[in-house]
PDB file of C-alpha atoms in Angstrom:
ATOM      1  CA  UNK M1100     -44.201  37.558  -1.675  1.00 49.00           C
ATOM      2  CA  UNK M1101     -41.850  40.450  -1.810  1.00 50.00           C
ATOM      3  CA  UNK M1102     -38.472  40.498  -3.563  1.00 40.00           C
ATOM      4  CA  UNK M1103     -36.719  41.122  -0.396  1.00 43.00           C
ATOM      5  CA  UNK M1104     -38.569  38.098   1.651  1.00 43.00           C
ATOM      6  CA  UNK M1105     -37.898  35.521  -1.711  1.00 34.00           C
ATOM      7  CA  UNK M1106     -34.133  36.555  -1.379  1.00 33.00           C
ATOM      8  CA  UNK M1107     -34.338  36.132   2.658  1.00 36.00           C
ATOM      9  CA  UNK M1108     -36.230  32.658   1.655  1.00 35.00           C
ATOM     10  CA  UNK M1109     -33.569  31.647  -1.404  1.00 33.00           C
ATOM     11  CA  UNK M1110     -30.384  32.233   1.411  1.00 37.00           C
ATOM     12  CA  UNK M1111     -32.259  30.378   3.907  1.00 39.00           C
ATOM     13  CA  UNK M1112     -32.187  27.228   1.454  1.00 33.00           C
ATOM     14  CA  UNK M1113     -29.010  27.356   0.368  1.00 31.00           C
ATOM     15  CA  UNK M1114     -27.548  27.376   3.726  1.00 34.00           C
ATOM     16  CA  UNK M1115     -29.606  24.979   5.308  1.00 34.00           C
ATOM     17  CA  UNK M1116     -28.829  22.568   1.662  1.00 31.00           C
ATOM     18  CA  UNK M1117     -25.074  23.525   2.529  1.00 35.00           C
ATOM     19  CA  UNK M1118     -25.369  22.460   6.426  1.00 34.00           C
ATOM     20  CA  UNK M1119     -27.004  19.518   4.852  1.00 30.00           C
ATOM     21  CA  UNK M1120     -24.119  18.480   2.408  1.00 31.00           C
ATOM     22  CA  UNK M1121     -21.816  18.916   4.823  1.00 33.00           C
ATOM     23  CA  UNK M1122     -23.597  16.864   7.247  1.00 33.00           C
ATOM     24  CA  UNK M1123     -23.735  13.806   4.602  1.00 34.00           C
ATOM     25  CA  UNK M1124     -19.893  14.320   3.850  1.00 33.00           C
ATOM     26  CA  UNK M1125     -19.070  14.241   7.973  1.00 31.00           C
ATOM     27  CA  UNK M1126     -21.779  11.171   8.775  1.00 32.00           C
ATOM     28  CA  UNK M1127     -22.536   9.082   5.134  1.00 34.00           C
ATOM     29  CA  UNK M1128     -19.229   9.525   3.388  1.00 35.00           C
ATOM     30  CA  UNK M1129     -17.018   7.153   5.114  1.00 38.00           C
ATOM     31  CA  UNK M1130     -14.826   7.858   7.338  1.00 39.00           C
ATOM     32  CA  UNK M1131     -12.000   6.753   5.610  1.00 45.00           C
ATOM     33  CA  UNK M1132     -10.868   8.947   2.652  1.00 57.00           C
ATOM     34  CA  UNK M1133      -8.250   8.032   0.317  1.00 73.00           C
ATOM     35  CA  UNK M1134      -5.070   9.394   0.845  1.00 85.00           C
ATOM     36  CA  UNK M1135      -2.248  10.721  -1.700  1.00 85.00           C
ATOM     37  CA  UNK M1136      -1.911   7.426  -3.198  1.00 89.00           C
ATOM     38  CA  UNK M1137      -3.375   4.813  -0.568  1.00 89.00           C
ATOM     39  CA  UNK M1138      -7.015   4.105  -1.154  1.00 89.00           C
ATOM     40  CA  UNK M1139      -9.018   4.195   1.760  1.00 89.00           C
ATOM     41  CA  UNK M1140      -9.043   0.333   2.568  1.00 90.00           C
ATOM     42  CA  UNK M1141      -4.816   0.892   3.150  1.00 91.00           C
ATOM     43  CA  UNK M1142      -5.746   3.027   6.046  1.00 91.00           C
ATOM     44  CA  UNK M1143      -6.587  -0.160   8.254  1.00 92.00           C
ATOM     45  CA  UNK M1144      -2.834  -1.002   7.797  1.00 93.00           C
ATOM     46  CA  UNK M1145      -1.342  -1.147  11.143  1.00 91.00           C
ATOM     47  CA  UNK M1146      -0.363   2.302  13.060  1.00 90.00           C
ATOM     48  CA  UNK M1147       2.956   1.244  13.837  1.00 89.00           C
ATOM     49  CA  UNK M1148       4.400   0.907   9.888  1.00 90.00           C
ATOM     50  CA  UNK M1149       7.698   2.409   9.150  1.00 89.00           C
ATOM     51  CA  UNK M1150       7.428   2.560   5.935  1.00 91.00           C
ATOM     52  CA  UNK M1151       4.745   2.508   2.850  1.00 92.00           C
ATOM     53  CA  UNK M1152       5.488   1.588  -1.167  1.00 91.00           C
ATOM     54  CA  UNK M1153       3.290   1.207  -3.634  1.00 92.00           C
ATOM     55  CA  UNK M1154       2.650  -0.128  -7.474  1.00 87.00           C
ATOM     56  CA  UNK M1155      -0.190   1.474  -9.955  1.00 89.00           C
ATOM     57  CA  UNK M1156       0.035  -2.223 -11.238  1.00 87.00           C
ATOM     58  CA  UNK M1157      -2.065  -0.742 -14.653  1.00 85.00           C
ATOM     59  CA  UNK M1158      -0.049   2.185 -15.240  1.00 86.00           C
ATOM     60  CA  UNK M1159       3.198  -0.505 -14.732  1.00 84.00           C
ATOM     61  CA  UNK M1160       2.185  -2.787 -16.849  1.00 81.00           C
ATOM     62  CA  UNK M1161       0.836  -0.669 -19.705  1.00 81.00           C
ATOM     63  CA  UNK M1162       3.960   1.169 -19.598  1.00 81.00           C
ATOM     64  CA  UNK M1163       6.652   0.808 -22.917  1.00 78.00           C
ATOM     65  CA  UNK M1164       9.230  -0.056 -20.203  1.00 77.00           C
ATOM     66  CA  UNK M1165       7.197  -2.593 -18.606  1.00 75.00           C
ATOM     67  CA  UNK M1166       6.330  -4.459 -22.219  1.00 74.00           C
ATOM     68  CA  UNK M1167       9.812  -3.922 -23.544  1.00 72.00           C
ATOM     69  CA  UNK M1168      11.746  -5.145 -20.666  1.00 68.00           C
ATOM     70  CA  UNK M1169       9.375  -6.961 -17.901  1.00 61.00           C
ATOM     71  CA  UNK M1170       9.693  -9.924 -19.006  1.00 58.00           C
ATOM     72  CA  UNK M1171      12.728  -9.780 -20.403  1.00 59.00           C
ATOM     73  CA  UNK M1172      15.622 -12.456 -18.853  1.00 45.00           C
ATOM     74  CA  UNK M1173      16.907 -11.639 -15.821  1.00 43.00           C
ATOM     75  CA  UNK M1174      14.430  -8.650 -15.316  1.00 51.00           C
ATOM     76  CA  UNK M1175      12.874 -10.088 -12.035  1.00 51.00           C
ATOM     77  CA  UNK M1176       8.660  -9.383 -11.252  1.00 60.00           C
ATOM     78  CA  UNK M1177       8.266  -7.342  -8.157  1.00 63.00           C
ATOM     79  CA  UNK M1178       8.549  -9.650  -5.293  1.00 67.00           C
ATOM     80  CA  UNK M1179       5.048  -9.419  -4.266  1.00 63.00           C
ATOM     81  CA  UNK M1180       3.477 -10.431  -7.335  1.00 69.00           C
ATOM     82  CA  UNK M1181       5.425 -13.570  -7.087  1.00 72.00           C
ATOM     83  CA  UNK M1182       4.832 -14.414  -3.891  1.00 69.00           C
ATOM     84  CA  UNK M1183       0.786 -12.831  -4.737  1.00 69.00           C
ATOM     85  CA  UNK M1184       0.586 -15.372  -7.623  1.00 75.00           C
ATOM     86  CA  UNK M1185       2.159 -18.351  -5.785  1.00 74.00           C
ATOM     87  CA  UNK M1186      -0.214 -18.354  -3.009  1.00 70.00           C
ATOM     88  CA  UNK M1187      -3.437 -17.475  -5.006  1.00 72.00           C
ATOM     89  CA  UNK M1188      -3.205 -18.123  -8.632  1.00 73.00           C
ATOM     90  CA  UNK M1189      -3.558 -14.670  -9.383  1.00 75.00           C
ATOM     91  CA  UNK M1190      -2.109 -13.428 -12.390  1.00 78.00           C
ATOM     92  CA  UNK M1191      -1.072  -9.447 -11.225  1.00 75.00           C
ATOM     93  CA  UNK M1192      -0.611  -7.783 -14.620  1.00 78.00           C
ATOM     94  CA  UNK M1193      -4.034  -9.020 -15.389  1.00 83.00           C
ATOM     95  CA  UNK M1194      -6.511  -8.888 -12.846  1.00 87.00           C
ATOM     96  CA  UNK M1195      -4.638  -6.492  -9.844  1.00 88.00           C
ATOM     97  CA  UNK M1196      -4.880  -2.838 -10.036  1.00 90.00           C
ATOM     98  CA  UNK M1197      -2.707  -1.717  -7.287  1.00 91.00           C
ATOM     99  CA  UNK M1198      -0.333  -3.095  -4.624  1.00 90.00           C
ATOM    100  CA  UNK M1199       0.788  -1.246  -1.732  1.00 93.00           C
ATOM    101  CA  UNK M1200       3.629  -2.968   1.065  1.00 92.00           C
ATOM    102  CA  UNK M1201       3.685  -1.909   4.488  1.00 92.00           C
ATOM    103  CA  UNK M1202       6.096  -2.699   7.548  1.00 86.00           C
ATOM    104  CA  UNK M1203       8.374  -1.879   9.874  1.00 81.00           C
ATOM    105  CA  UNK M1204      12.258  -1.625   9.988  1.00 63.00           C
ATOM    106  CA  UNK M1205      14.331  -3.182   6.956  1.00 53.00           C
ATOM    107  CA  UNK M1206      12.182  -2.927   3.668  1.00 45.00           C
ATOM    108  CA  UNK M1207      14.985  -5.323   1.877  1.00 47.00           C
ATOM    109  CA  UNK M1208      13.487  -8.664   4.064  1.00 51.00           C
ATOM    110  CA  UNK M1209      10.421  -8.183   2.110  1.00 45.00           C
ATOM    111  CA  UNK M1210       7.234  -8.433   2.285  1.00 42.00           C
ATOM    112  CA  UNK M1211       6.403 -11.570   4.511  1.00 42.00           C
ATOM    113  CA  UNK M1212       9.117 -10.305   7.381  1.00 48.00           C
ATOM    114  CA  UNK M1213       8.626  -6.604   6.902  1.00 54.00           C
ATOM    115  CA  UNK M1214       4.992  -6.652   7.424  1.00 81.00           C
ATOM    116  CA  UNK M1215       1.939  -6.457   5.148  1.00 92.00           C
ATOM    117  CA  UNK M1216       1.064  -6.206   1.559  1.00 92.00           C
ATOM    118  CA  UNK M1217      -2.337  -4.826   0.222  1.00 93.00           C
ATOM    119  CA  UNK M1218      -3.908  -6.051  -3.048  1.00 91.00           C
ATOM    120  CA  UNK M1219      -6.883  -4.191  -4.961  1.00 91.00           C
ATOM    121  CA  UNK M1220      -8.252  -6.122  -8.106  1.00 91.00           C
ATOM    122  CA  UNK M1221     -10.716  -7.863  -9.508  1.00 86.00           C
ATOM    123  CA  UNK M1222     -11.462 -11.165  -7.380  1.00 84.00           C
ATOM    124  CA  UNK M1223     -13.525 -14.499  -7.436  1.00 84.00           C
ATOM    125  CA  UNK M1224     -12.920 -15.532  -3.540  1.00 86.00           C
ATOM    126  CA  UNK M1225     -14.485 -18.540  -3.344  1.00 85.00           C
ATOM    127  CA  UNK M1226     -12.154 -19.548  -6.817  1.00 83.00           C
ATOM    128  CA  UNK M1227      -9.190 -18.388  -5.206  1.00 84.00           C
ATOM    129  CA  UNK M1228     -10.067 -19.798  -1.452  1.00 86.00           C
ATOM    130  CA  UNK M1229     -10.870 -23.434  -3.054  1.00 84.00           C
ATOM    131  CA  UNK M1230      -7.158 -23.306  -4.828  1.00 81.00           C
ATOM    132  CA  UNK M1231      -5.719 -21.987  -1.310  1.00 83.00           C
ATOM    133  CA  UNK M1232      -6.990 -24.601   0.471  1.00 84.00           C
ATOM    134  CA  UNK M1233      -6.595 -27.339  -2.151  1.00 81.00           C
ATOM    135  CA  UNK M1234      -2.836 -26.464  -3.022  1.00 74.00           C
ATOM    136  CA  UNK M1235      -0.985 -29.638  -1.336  1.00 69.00           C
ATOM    137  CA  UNK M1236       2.319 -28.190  -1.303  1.00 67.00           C
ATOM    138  CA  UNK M1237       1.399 -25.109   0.773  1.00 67.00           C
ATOM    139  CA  UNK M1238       0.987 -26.346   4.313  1.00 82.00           C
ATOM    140  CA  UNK M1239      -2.218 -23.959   4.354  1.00 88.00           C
ATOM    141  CA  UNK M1240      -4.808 -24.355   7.373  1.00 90.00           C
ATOM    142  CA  UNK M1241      -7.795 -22.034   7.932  1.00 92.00           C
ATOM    143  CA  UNK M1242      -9.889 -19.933  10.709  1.00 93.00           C
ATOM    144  CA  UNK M1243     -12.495 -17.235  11.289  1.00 94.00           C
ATOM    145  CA  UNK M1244     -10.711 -13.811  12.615  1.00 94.00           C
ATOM    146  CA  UNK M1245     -13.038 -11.034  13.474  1.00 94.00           C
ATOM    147  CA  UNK M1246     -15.277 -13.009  11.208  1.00 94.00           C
ATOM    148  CA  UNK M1247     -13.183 -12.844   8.395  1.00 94.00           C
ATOM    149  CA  UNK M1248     -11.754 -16.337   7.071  1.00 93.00           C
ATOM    150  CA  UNK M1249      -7.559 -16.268   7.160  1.00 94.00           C
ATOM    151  CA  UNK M1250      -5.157 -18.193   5.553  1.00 93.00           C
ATOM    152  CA  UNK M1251      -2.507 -19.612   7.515  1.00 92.00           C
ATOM    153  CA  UNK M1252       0.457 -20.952   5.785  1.00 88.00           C
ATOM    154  CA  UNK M1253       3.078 -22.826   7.644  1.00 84.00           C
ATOM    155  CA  UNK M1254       0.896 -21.852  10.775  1.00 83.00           C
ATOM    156  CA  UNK M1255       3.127 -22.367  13.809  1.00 79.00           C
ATOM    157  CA  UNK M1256       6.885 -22.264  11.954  1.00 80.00           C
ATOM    158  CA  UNK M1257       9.017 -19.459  11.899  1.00 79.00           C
ATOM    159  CA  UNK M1258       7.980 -17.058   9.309  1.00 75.00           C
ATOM    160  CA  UNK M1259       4.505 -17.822   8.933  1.00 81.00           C
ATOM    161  CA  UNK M1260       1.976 -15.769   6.960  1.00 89.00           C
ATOM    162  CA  UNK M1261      -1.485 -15.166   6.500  1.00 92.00           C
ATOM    163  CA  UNK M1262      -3.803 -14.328   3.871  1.00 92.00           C
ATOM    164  CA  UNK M1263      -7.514 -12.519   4.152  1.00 94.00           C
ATOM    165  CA  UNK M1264     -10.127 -10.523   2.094  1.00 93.00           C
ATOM    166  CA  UNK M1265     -11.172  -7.614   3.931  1.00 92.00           C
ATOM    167  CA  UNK M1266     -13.545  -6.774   1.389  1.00 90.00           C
ATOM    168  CA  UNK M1267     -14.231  -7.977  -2.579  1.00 87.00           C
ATOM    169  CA  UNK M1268     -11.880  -6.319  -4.163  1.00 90.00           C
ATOM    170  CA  UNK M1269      -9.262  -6.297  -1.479  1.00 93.00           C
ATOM    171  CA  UNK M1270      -6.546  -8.816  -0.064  1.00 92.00           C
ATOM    172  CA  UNK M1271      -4.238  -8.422   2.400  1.00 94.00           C
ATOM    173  CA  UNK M1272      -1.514 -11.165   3.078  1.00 90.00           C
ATOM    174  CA  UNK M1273       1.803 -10.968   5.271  1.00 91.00           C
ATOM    175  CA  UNK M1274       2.774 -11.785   8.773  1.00 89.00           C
ATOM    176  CA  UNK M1275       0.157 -13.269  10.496  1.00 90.00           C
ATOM    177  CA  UNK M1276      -0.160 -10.418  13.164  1.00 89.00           C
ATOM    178  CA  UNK M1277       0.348  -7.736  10.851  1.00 91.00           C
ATOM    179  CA  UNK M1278      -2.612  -9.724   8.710  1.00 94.00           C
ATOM    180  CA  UNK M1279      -5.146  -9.769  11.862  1.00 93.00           C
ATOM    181  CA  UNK M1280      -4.004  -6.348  12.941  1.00 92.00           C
ATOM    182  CA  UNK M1281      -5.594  -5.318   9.499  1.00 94.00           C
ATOM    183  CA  UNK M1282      -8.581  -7.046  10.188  1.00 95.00           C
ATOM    184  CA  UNK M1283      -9.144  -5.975  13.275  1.00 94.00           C
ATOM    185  CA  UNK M1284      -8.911  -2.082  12.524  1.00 93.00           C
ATOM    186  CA  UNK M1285     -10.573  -3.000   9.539  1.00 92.00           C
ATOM    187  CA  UNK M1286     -13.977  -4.873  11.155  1.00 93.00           C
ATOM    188  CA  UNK M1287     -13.875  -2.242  14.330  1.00 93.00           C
ATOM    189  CA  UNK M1288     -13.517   0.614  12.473  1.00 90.00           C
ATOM    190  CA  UNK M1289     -10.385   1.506  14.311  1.00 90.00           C
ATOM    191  CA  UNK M1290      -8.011   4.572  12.992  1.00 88.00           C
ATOM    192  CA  UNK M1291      -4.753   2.178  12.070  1.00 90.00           C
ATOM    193  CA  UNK M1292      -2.261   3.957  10.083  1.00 92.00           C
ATOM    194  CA  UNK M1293      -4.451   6.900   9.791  1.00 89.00           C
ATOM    195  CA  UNK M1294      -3.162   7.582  13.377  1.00 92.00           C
ATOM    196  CA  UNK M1295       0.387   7.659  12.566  1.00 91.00           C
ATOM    197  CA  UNK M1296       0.187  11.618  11.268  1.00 91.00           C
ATOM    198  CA  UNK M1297       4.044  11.465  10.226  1.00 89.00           C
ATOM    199  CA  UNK M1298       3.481   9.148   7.845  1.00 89.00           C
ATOM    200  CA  UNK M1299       0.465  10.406   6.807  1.00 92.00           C
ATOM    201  CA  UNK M1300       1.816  13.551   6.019  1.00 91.00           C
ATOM    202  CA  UNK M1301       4.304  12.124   3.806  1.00 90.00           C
ATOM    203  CA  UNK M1302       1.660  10.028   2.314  1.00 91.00           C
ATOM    204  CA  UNK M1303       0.281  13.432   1.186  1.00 91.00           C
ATOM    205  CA  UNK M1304       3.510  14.672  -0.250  1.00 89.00           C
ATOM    206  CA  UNK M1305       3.331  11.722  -3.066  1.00 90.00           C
ATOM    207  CA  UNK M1306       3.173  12.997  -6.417  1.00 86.00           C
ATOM    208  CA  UNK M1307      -0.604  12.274  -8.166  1.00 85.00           C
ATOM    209  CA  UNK M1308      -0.598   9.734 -10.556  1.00 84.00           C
ATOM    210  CA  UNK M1309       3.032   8.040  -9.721  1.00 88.00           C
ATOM    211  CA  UNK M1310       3.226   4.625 -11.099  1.00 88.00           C
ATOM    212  CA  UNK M1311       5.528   3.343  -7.999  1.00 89.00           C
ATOM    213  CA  UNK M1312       6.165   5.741  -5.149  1.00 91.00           C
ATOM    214  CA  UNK M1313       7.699   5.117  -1.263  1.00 90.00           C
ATOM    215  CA  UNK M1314       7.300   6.966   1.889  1.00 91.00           C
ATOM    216  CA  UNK M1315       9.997   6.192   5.312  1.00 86.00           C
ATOM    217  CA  UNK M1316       9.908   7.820   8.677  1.00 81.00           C
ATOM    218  CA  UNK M1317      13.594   8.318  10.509  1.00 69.00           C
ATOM    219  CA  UNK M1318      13.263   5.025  12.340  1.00 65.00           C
ATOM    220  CA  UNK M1319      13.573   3.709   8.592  1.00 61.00           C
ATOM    221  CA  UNK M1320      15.964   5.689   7.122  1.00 60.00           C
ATOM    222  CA  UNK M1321      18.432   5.044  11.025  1.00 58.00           C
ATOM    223  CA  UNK M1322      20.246   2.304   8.767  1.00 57.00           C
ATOM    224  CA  UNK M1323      21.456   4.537   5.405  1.00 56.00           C
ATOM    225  CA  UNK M1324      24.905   5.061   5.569  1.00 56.00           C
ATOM    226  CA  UNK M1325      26.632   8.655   7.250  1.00 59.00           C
ATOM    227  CA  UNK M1326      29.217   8.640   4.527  1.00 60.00           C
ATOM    228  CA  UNK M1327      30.408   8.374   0.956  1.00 58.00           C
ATOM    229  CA  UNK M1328      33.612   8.497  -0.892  1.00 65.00           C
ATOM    230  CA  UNK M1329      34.036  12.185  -2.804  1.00 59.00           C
ATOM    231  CA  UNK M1330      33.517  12.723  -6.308  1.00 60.00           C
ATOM    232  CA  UNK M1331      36.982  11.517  -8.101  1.00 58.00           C
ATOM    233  CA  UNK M1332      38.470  10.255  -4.653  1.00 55.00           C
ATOM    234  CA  UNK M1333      39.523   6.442  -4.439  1.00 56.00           C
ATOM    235  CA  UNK M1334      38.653   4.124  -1.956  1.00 55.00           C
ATOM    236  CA  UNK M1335      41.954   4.433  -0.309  1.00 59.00           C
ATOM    237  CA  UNK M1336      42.055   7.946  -0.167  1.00 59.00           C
ATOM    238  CA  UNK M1337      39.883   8.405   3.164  1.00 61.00           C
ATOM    239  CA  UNK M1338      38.312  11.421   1.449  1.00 68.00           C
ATOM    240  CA  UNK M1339      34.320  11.240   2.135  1.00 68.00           C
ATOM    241  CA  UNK M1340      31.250  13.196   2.297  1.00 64.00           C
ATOM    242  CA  UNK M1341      29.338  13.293   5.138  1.00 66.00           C
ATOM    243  CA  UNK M1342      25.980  12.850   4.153  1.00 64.00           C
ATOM    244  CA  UNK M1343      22.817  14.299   6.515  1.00 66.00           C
ATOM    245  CA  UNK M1344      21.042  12.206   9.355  1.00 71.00           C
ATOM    246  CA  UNK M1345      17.299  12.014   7.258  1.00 74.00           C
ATOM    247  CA  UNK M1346      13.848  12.253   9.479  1.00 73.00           C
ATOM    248  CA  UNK M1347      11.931  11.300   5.971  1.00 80.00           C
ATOM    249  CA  UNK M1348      12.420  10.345   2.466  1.00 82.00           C
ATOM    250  CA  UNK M1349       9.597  10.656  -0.252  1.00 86.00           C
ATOM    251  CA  UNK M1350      10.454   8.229  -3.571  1.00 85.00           C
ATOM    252  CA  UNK M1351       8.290   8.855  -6.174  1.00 85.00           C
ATOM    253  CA  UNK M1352       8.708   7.397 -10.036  1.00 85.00           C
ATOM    254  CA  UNK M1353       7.129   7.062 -13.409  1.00 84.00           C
ATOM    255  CA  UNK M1354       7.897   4.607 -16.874  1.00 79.00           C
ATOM    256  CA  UNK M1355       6.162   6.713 -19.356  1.00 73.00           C
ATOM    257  CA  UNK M1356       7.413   8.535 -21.090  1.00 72.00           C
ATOM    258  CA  UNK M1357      10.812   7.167 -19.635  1.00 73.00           C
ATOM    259  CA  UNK M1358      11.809   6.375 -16.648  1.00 79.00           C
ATOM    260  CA  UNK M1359      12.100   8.534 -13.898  1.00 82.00           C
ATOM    261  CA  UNK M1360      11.975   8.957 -10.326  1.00 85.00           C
ATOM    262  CA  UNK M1361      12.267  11.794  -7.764  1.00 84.00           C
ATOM    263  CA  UNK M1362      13.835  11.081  -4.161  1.00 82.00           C
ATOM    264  CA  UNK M1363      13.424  14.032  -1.601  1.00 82.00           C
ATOM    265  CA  UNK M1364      15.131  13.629   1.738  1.00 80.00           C
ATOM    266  CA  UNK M1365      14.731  15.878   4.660  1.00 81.00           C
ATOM    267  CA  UNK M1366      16.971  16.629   7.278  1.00 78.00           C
ATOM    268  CA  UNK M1367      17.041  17.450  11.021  1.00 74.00           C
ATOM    269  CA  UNK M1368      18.688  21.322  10.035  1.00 75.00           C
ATOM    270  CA  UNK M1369      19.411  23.279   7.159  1.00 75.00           C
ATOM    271  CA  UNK M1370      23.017  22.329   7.273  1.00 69.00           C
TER     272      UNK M1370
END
């Protein structure tokens, strides 16, 4: 074989390997890909959220803040890993890696009004379903949605949640229709919050590697105040600032080596 027809023959491979790699990436890979700082299981959240946050529960915990201070009197746990361990028995510094809250409107309600929270850890199922269903003082009842067992609790009252696995390493509990929405997008393989590009976009804009970070859209961010006193005014002097109408707000924020967190608003103008 001449040089020429080896080199023709040696392209010819490497393309058709390329067209091959490429191929695996489009139809093996799947389809959802992590993004910024969700993992790809987050992206069955519902399409309609608001508003993301999120905990690096390891990099939290085995921060110098977090040992100095998070356990300290009157420092309070994260809401969610209360509400995570009094529903499950699930101790969060120890056996969850990440937790990310989802929802829609006012963050402050928390998680079981506002929507959704997503748990990735280290799991025994059936442990934790037997101590669901055996806890007397939970008012917990059970059913198959989209073939997935869910955890009712208080099914029927106002304010009831739900708690499923959508996989073995991953939880989701909440309201009980933002819980089944998961599911469902989950099961079906439907798009979810991946269709909601604004958020998405924002998503992207998180800093790598932030232990706690927090995306909002401008339906979100309609209930910040328009105005604030001036520097060295007093509150009877009428003297304000007014502040900027927001479309989005990025929060992003690290313990180690101190604490420290970056908020980026953005505005409708330049003004």
């Amino acid at each position: 074989m001449t040089r020429s027809r080896l080199v023709v023959l040696a392209s010819s491979l490497v393309v058709a390997l390329g067209s091959l790699a490429a191929m695996g990436a489009l139809y093996l890979v799947p389809a959802r890909a992590a993004v910024g700082p969700l993992p790809s299981e987050a992206l069955s959240l519902p399409a309609d959220t608001t508003f993301v946050m999120g905990f690096d529960v390891k990099r939290l915990v085995g921060s110098e803040f977090y040992q100095r201070f998070g356990k300290e009197k009157g420092l309070a746990r994260p809401e969610a890993f209360a509400e995570l361990e009094e529903k499950t028995g699930l101790h969060p510094e120890r056996d969850v890696d990440q937790v990310v809250i989802a929802g829609k409107g006012d963050a402050a309600k928390g998680p079981g009004e506002a929507g959704v929270v997503m748990v990735s850890g280290r799991f025994d199922q059936y442990k934790i379903g037997r101590a669901i269903e055996t806890e007397k003082k939970a008012n917990v009842t059970w059913k198959k949605h989209e073939g997935v067992t869910e955890y009712l609790f208080n099914e029927g009252k106002k304010g009831a949640g739900a708690l499923a696995f959508i996989d073995d390493d991953t939880l989701v509990m909440g309201s009980q229709a933002a819980v089944e929405s998961v599911v469902t997008a989950r099961v079906q393989g439907k798009p979810g919050l991946k269709s909601n590009a604004g958020l998405i976009a924002l998503l992207e804009r998180v800093k790598p590697g932030s232990t706690f970070w927090m995306v909002g859209d401008q339906s979100l961010l309609a209930k910040l105040p328009t105005s604030m006193p001036a520097p060295g005014a007093g509150p009877a002097s009428g003297t304000s600032i007014q502040l900027p109408a927001l479309q989005s707000l990025v929060v992003t924020g690290d313990l180690d080596p101190a604490l420290s967190v970056e908020a980026i608003g953005e505005a409708r103008d330049e003004a």
